Coordinates of C-alpha atoms in Angstrom, one line a residue:
M30 CA 7.3 126.8 -26.9
K31 CA 5.9 124.0 -24.5
K32 CA 2.3 124.4 -25.8
I33 CA 3.5 123.9 -29.2
M34 CA 5.4 120.7 -28.2
M35 CA 2.3 119.4 -26.3
M36 CA 0.2 120.1 -29.4
A37 CA 2.5 118.1 -31.2
V38 CA 2.4 115.2 -28.8
M39 CA -1.3 115.4 -28.9
A40 CA -1.6 115.3 -32.8
A41 CA 1.0 112.4 -33.0
A42 CA -1.3 110.4 -30.2
A43 CA -4.4 111.1 -32.3
S44 CA -2.8 110.1 -35.7
S45 CA -1.4 107.1 -34.0
A46 CA -4.9 106.1 -32.7
F47 CA -6.4 106.9 -35.9
A48 CA -4.1 104.6 -37.5
Q49 CA -4.7 101.8 -35.3
D50 CA -8.6 102.4 -35.9
A51 CA -8.1 102.3 -39.4
L52 CA -6.3 98.9 -39.1
V53 CA -9.3 97.4 -37.3
K54 CA -11.9 99.0 -39.9
E55 CA -9.6 97.2 -42.9
A56 CA -9.3 93.7 -40.9
K57 CA -13.0 93.7 -40.5
K58 CA -13.4 94.3 -44.5
L59 CA -10.9 91.6 -45.0
M60 CA -12.9 89.2 -42.9
G61 CA -16.2 90.1 -44.6
K62 CA -14.4 88.7 -47.8
G63 CA -13.3 85.6 -46.1
E64 CA -9.8 86.4 -46.0
F65 CA -9.2 85.6 -42.6
D66 CA -5.4 85.0 -42.4
Q67 CA -5.0 88.6 -44.3
A68 CA -7.5 89.9 -41.9
A69 CA -5.7 88.8 -38.7
Q70 CA -2.3 89.8 -39.9
T71 CA -3.8 93.3 -40.7
L72 CA -5.4 93.3 -37.1
A73 CA -2.0 92.2 -35.4
P74 CA -0.4 95.7 -34.5
A75 CA -4.0 97.0 -33.3
L76 CA -4.1 94.2 -30.5
E77 CA -0.7 95.1 -29.1
S78 CA -0.7 99.0 -29.7
D79 CA -1.3 101.1 -26.6
A80 CA -2.9 103.6 -29.1
T81 CA -5.8 101.3 -29.9
V82 CA -8.8 103.0 -28.0
E83 CA -11.1 100.1 -27.8
K84 CA -8.9 96.9 -27.3
D85 CA -12.0 95.1 -26.2
A86 CA -13.4 95.7 -30.0
A87 CA -10.1 94.8 -31.5
W88 CA -9.9 91.4 -29.4
N89 CA -13.6 90.8 -30.2
L90 CA -12.8 91.0 -34.0
E91 CA -9.9 88.9 -33.6
S92 CA -12.1 86.3 -32.2
E93 CA -14.6 86.6 -34.9
I94 CA -11.6 86.2 -37.4
K95 CA -10.4 82.9 -36.0
Y96 CA -13.9 81.9 -35.3
G97 CA -15.0 82.6 -38.9
K98 CA -11.8 80.8 -40.3
Y99 CA -12.9 77.6 -38.1
I100 CA -16.2 77.6 -39.4
A101 CA -15.1 78.2 -43.0
I102 CA -12.7 75.2 -43.0
Q103 CA -15.0 73.0 -41.3
T104 CA -18.1 73.9 -43.4
E105 CA -15.9 73.2 -46.6
D106 CA -14.4 69.9 -45.3
T107 CA -18.2 68.9 -44.6
K108 CA -19.3 69.9 -48.1
N109 CA -16.4 68.0 -49.9
Q110 CA -17.4 65.0 -47.6
M111 CA -21.0 65.2 -48.8
E112 CA -19.8 65.5 -52.6
K113 CA -17.5 62.5 -52.1
K114 CA -14.3 64.8 -52.9
Q115 CA -11.1 63.5 -52.1
V116 CA -9.9 67.1 -51.2
P117 CA -7.3 67.7 -48.5
Y118 CA -7.8 70.5 -46.0
D119 CA -5.7 72.1 -43.4
T120 CA -6.7 70.1 -40.5
L121 CA -4.3 72.2 -38.0
A122 CA -5.2 75.4 -39.1
M123 CA -9.0 74.5 -38.4
H124 CA -8.0 73.3 -34.8
T125 CA -5.8 76.1 -34.4
A126 CA -8.4 78.8 -35.2
A127 CA -10.8 77.1 -32.8
I128 CA -8.3 77.6 -30.0
E129 CA -7.4 81.1 -30.8
A130 CA -11.0 82.2 -31.2
W131 CA -11.6 81.3 -27.4
K132 CA -8.4 82.6 -26.5
A133 CA -9.0 85.9 -28.1
A134 CA -12.7 85.9 -26.6
L135 CA -11.1 85.6 -23.2
K136 CA -8.8 88.6 -23.9
C137 CA -11.7 90.6 -25.2
D138 CA -14.0 89.8 -21.9
E139 CA -10.6 90.9 -19.8
Y140 CA -10.6 94.5 -21.4
D141 CA -14.6 94.5 -21.5
Q142 CA -14.4 94.2 -17.6
Q143 CA -12.2 97.5 -17.4
P144 CA -13.9 100.6 -16.3
D145 CA -14.3 103.4 -18.7
A146 CA -13.4 107.1 -18.3
K147 CA -16.3 107.7 -15.7
G148 CA -15.2 104.5 -14.1
K149 CA -18.2 102.7 -15.1
V150 CA -18.0 98.8 -16.2
K151 CA -20.2 98.2 -19.1
I152 CA -20.2 94.6 -20.2
K153 CA -20.8 94.5 -24.2
Y154 CA -19.7 91.2 -25.7
R155 CA -20.0 88.5 -22.9
S156 CA -23.7 87.5 -23.6
A157 CA -22.7 87.0 -27.2
F158 CA -19.7 84.8 -26.5
Q159 CA -22.1 82.9 -24.3
N160 CA -24.1 82.1 -27.1
K161 CA -21.3 81.2 -29.6
F162 CA -19.0 79.5 -27.5
K163 CA -21.2 77.5 -25.1
N164 CA -20.9 74.1 -27.0
H165 CA -17.4 75.0 -28.2
G166 CA -15.9 72.8 -25.6
I167 CA -16.1 69.9 -27.9
A168 CA -14.0 71.9 -30.6
L169 CA -11.4 72.5 -27.9
V170 CA -11.3 68.8 -27.1
Q171 CA -11.1 67.5 -30.7
A172 CA -8.1 70.1 -31.1
G173 CA -6.2 68.7 -28.4
Q174 CA -6.9 65.1 -29.5
Y175 CA -5.6 66.0 -32.9
L176 CA -2.5 68.0 -31.6
Y177 CA -2.0 64.8 -29.1
Q178 CA -2.3 62.0 -31.4
N179 CA -1.6 63.1 -35.1
R180 CA 1.1 66.0 -34.2
K181 CA 2.6 64.5 -31.1
L182 CA 2.6 68.4 -29.7
N183 CA 1.9 67.7 -26.0
Q184 CA 2.3 71.2 -24.5
E185 CA -0.3 72.4 -27.3
A186 CA -2.6 69.5 -26.6
F187 CA -2.2 70.4 -23.0
D188 CA -3.1 73.8 -23.6
A189 CA -6.2 73.1 -25.8
W190 CA -7.5 70.5 -23.1
S191 CA -6.9 72.6 -20.3
L192 CA -8.8 75.6 -21.9
Y193 CA -11.8 73.1 -22.2
I194 CA -11.6 72.3 -18.4
G195 CA -11.4 75.8 -17.4
M196 CA -14.3 77.1 -19.4
K197 CA -16.8 77.0 -16.6
E198 CA -14.8 78.7 -14.4
T199 CA -14.1 81.9 -16.6
P200 CA -15.9 85.0 -16.0
I201 CA -17.8 84.5 -19.4
F202 CA -19.5 81.2 -18.2
A203 CA -19.1 81.4 -14.4
Q204 CA -22.7 82.5 -13.6
V205 CA -24.2 80.3 -16.5
A206 CA -26.2 77.6 -14.7
D207 CA -26.9 75.4 -17.6
F208 CA -23.3 75.5 -18.9
P209 CA -22.9 71.6 -20.4
R210 CA -20.3 69.2 -18.7
E211 CA -19.8 66.6 -21.4
P212 CA -19.4 62.8 -20.2
F213 CA -15.7 62.8 -20.9
Y214 CA -15.1 65.7 -19.0
Y215 CA -13.2 63.8 -16.4
D216 CA -11.2 61.9 -19.1
I217 CA -9.8 65.1 -20.5
A218 CA -8.9 66.4 -17.0
Y219 CA -7.2 63.0 -16.7
Y220 CA -5.3 63.6 -19.8
C221 CA -4.4 67.2 -18.6
A222 CA -2.9 65.8 -15.6
F223 CA -1.1 63.2 -17.4
L224 CA 0.4 65.4 -20.0
A225 CA 1.4 68.1 -17.3
Y226 CA 3.3 65.5 -15.4
N227 CA 5.2 64.3 -18.4
L228 CA 6.0 67.8 -19.2
K229 CA 7.2 68.2 -15.8
D230 CA 4.6 70.9 -15.0
Y231 CA 3.8 69.4 -11.5
A232 CA 1.6 72.1 -10.1
N233 CA -0.8 71.7 -13.2
A234 CA -0.5 68.0 -13.1
E235 CA -1.9 68.0 -9.4
K236 CA -4.4 70.6 -10.2
Y237 CA -5.8 68.3 -12.8
A238 CA -5.5 65.1 -10.9
K239 CA -7.6 66.6 -8.2
I240 CA -10.3 67.7 -10.7
T241 CA -10.1 64.1 -12.2
A242 CA -10.5 62.4 -8.6
E243 CA -13.9 64.0 -8.5
D244 CA -14.7 61.1 -10.7
P245 CA -14.7 58.0 -8.2
T246 CA -14.0 55.8 -11.0
K247 CA -10.8 57.6 -11.9
A248 CA -9.9 58.4 -8.2
G249 CA -6.8 55.9 -8.1
E250 CA -5.4 56.9 -11.4
A251 CA -5.7 60.5 -10.6
M252 CA -4.1 59.8 -6.9
E253 CA -0.9 58.3 -8.4
I254 CA -0.4 61.3 -10.5
M255 CA -1.0 63.6 -7.6
L256 CA 1.3 61.8 -5.4
F257 CA 4.1 61.6 -7.9
S258 CA 3.7 65.4 -8.7
K259 CA 3.9 66.0 -4.9
K260 CA 7.0 63.8 -4.8
E261 CA 8.6 65.5 -7.9
N262 CA 7.8 69.1 -6.8
M263 CA 9.3 68.8 -3.0
K264 CA 11.3 71.9 -2.4
T265 CA 10.7 72.6 1.3
P266 CA 10.2 70.7 4.5
E267 CA 6.8 71.6 4.2
D268 CA 6.1 70.1 0.8
S269 CA 7.9 67.0 2.2
L270 CA 5.9 66.7 5.2
A271 CA 2.4 67.4 2.9
Y272 CA 3.6 64.5 0.6
V273 CA 4.4 62.0 3.3
N274 CA 1.2 62.6 5.2
M275 CA -0.9 62.4 1.9
V276 CA 0.6 58.9 1.3
K277 CA 0.0 58.1 4.7
D278 CA -3.5 58.9 4.8
L279 CA -4.1 56.8 1.6
H280 CA -1.8 53.9 3.4
K281 CA -4.4 54.1 6.2
Q282 CA -7.4 54.1 4.0
N283 CA -6.2 51.3 1.8
P284 CA -3.8 49.2 3.9
E285 CA -4.0 46.3 1.4
E286 CA -2.7 48.6 -1.6
Q287 CA 1.3 47.6 -1.7
R288 CA 2.2 50.8 -3.5
Y289 CA 1.3 53.3 -0.9
F290 CA 3.2 51.2 1.6
N291 CA 6.0 51.0 -1.1
L292 CA 6.1 54.9 -1.5
L293 CA 6.4 55.3 2.2
M294 CA 9.3 52.8 2.2
D295 CA 11.0 54.8 -0.6
Y296 CA 10.6 58.2 1.2
Y297 CA 12.0 56.9 4.5
T298 CA 14.9 54.8 3.2
R299 CA 16.1 57.5 1.0
G300 CA 15.9 60.3 3.7
N301 CA 18.7 61.0 6.2
N302 CA 16.7 60.6 9.5
P303 CA 16.9 57.3 10.9
A304 CA 14.8 58.0 14.1
A305 CA 11.9 59.2 12.0
T306 CA 12.2 56.0 9.9
Q307 CA 12.2 53.8 13.0
Q308 CA 9.2 55.4 14.3
W309 CA 7.3 55.0 11.0
L310 CA 8.4 51.2 11.0
D311 CA 7.1 50.8 14.5
E312 CA 3.9 52.5 13.8
E313 CA 3.5 50.1 10.8
I314 CA 4.2 46.9 12.9
A315 CA 1.7 48.1 15.3
T316 CA -1.0 48.8 12.7
N317 CA -0.6 45.9 10.5
P318 CA 1.8 43.3 12.0
Q319 CA 1.2 40.6 9.2
N320 CA 3.0 43.0 6.7
K321 CA 6.1 41.2 6.5
M322 CA 8.1 44.2 5.2
P323 CA 8.3 46.6 8.5
W324 CA 9.9 43.7 10.3
A325 CA 12.4 43.2 7.4
L326 CA 13.5 46.9 7.3
K327 CA 13.5 46.8 11.0
G328 CA 16.0 43.9 10.9
E329 CA 18.0 45.7 8.3
A330 CA 18.6 48.6 10.2
F331 CA 20.0 46.6 13.2
M332 CA 22.2 44.4 10.8
N333 CA 23.6 48.1 9.5
N334 CA 24.6 48.8 13.2
E335 CA 26.2 45.5 13.6
K336 CA 23.7 44.4 16.4
W337 CA 23.2 41.0 15.3
D338 CA 20.7 39.7 17.7
E339 CA 18.1 42.2 17.4
A340 CA 18.5 42.1 13.6
I341 CA 18.0 38.2 13.8
E342 CA 14.8 38.8 16.3
Y343 CA 13.3 41.1 13.4
Y344 CA 14.2 39.0 10.5
K345 CA 12.6 35.9 12.1
K346 CA 9.5 37.6 12.5
A347 CA 9.3 38.4 8.8
V348 CA 10.2 34.8 7.9
E349 CA 7.3 33.7 10.3
I350 CA 5.0 35.8 7.9
D351 CA 6.7 34.6 4.7
P352 CA 8.9 31.4 5.3
N353 CA 9.9 31.7 1.8
F354 CA 11.4 35.4 2.1
V355 CA 14.8 34.8 0.6
Q356 CA 16.6 38.0 1.2
C357 CA 15.4 37.5 4.9
L358 CA 16.7 34.1 5.5
F359 CA 20.0 35.0 3.7
N360 CA 20.4 37.7 6.2
I361 CA 19.5 36.0 9.2
G362 CA 22.4 33.5 7.8
R363 CA 24.8 36.7 7.7
C364 CA 23.9 37.8 11.1
Y365 CA 24.5 34.4 12.7
Y366 CA 27.8 34.1 10.9
A367 CA 29.0 37.5 12.0
N368 CA 27.7 36.4 15.9
A369 CA 30.2 33.5 15.1
M370 CA 32.9 35.4 14.4
E371 CA 32.5 37.9 17.1
L372 CA 32.6 35.0 19.9
Q373 CA 35.7 33.4 17.8
N374 CA 37.8 36.9 18.4
K375 CA 36.3 36.6 21.9
L376 CA 37.2 33.4 23.1
A377 CA 40.5 33.3 21.1
D378 CA 43.8 34.0 23.0
K379 CA 46.1 37.1 22.3
N380 CA 47.8 35.0 19.4
G381 CA 44.4 34.1 17.9
M382 CA 44.6 30.7 19.3
I383 CA 41.4 28.8 20.4
T384 CA 40.9 26.0 22.2
D385 CA 38.8 22.8 20.9
T386 CA 36.0 23.5 23.6
N387 CA 35.6 26.9 22.7
R388 CA 36.0 26.2 19.0
Q389 CA 32.8 23.9 19.2
K390 CA 31.0 27.0 20.9
V391 CA 31.7 28.9 17.7
V392 CA 30.6 26.0 15.6
E393 CA 27.5 25.7 17.3
V394 CA 26.7 29.3 16.2
I395 CA 28.2 28.6 12.7
K396 CA 25.5 25.6 12.3
E397 CA 22.9 28.1 12.9
A398 CA 23.9 30.4 9.9
E399 CA 24.5 27.3 7.7
G400 CA 20.8 26.2 8.2
Y401 CA 19.7 29.4 6.9
Y402 CA 22.1 29.4 3.9
V403 CA 21.1 26.0 3.0
R404 CA 17.6 27.1 3.0
V405 CA 18.3 29.9 0.9
R406 CA 20.2 27.3 -1.6
E407 CA 17.0 25.5 -1.7
L408 CA 15.0 28.5 -2.7
D409 CA 17.3 29.8 -5.1
P410 CA 19.2 27.2 -7.0
D411 CA 20.2 29.9 -9.7
R412 CA 22.1 31.8 -7.2
N413 CA 20.4 35.2 -7.5
I414 CA 21.6 35.8 -4.4
N415 CA 25.3 34.7 -4.1
W416 CA 24.8 32.1 -1.3
A417 CA 27.9 29.9 -2.4
Y418 CA 30.7 32.0 -1.0
P419 CA 29.4 32.3 2.5
L420 CA 28.7 28.7 2.7
Y421 CA 32.0 28.0 1.5
Q422 CA 33.4 30.1 4.2
I423 CA 31.2 28.0 6.8
Y424 CA 32.7 24.8 5.3
Y425 CA 36.0 26.1 5.3
Y426 CA 35.8 26.8 9.2
M427 CA 34.3 23.6 9.9
Q428 CA 37.1 21.8 7.6
D429 CA 34.4 20.0 5.7
K430 CA 36.4 19.2 2.6
A431 CA 33.5 17.4 1.0
K432 CA 31.3 20.1 1.0
M433 CA 34.0 22.6 0.1
A434 CA 34.8 20.8 -3.1
E435 CA 30.9 20.2 -3.8
L436 CA 30.6 24.2 -3.9
E437 CA 33.9 24.5 -5.8
A438 CA 32.4 22.4 -8.6
I439 CA 29.3 24.8 -8.7
D440 CA 31.4 27.9 -8.5
P441 CA 35.2 27.2 -9.4
S442 CA 36.1 30.6 -8.4
L443 CA 35.9 29.5 -4.7
K444 CA 39.2 27.4 -5.3

């Protein structure tokens, strides 16, 4: 009984293999008649079926069908142009066939590398693929361009362009010494990086940005994509460390490039590690003491911790570098006013009363704040920073009614 069942299984397998072989033969006949779509449809089951004995041959035929379709459409269009016929043709089908022809060749080569029943590998199709597809990269580039510009299919355009960039690294061309590299190679690598980033495929964005950076003229643009890809793809502390170290290296190499400092500033200010932030700011001040921003950020850190004197010290350093640094001038005023209010509370008695002598001490500190707020007023007449309210508080404390009225005319809400 077991023997009969085994014979039945073997017969079924043979029958299935024969059926798949018949599909391959029928597809080849259809291709010969120029019926490419019907040939591909007929061949499709054989490509996926485990019963197909020679998968490499089946995928080679698939590549021939798609390549034949690509050439046929291209030839027909060229003929119509020469004869000045206004005949529309299926541009999408032509470019899609160009892509699928190369994909099928890669799949064929994958099966072609597998050992036979005796454990031997006999590469049968690679040489033919090398001859056929050596200059096929341009077709892939054109396909990507059409899909991106005419169809707005970003993922499909990326797929086409990335196939082009990767051709030299495939087993088919890896050993071909004279494989061409077109002058637009790095442009396409950049487009791959750009599209991958927009598709949130940050690993590929970084991959193709690294390739783009091999061209010195595109290194800056490539590095920007690489940085933002690393930033968006941070998942572990190691990822974060790799990102910030990369930005630090770039900042060290290009200290005049403000964007690298800004990226570091964004990284540290968004983090929750004040000690690391302060260490970085100290390093920045030591390396480039003429950069106003580290001084200002140090001042802000002290101000947020209500250490007014230390904040004033660092803010003043920033203002020495940029006398018109409005935000720092405003914050110095805030710190002096906070100092004055602390002094007021310290000198007042338990009922909140203060002597005239002690009040004058407070006024002297408040006048320091007033000077900075007045400077802000001069630099910011449109009140992008609300200097009117703190100035009004100062004049209220000093009981300067004339100046209070002047501010009330500017801002009626102060009344």
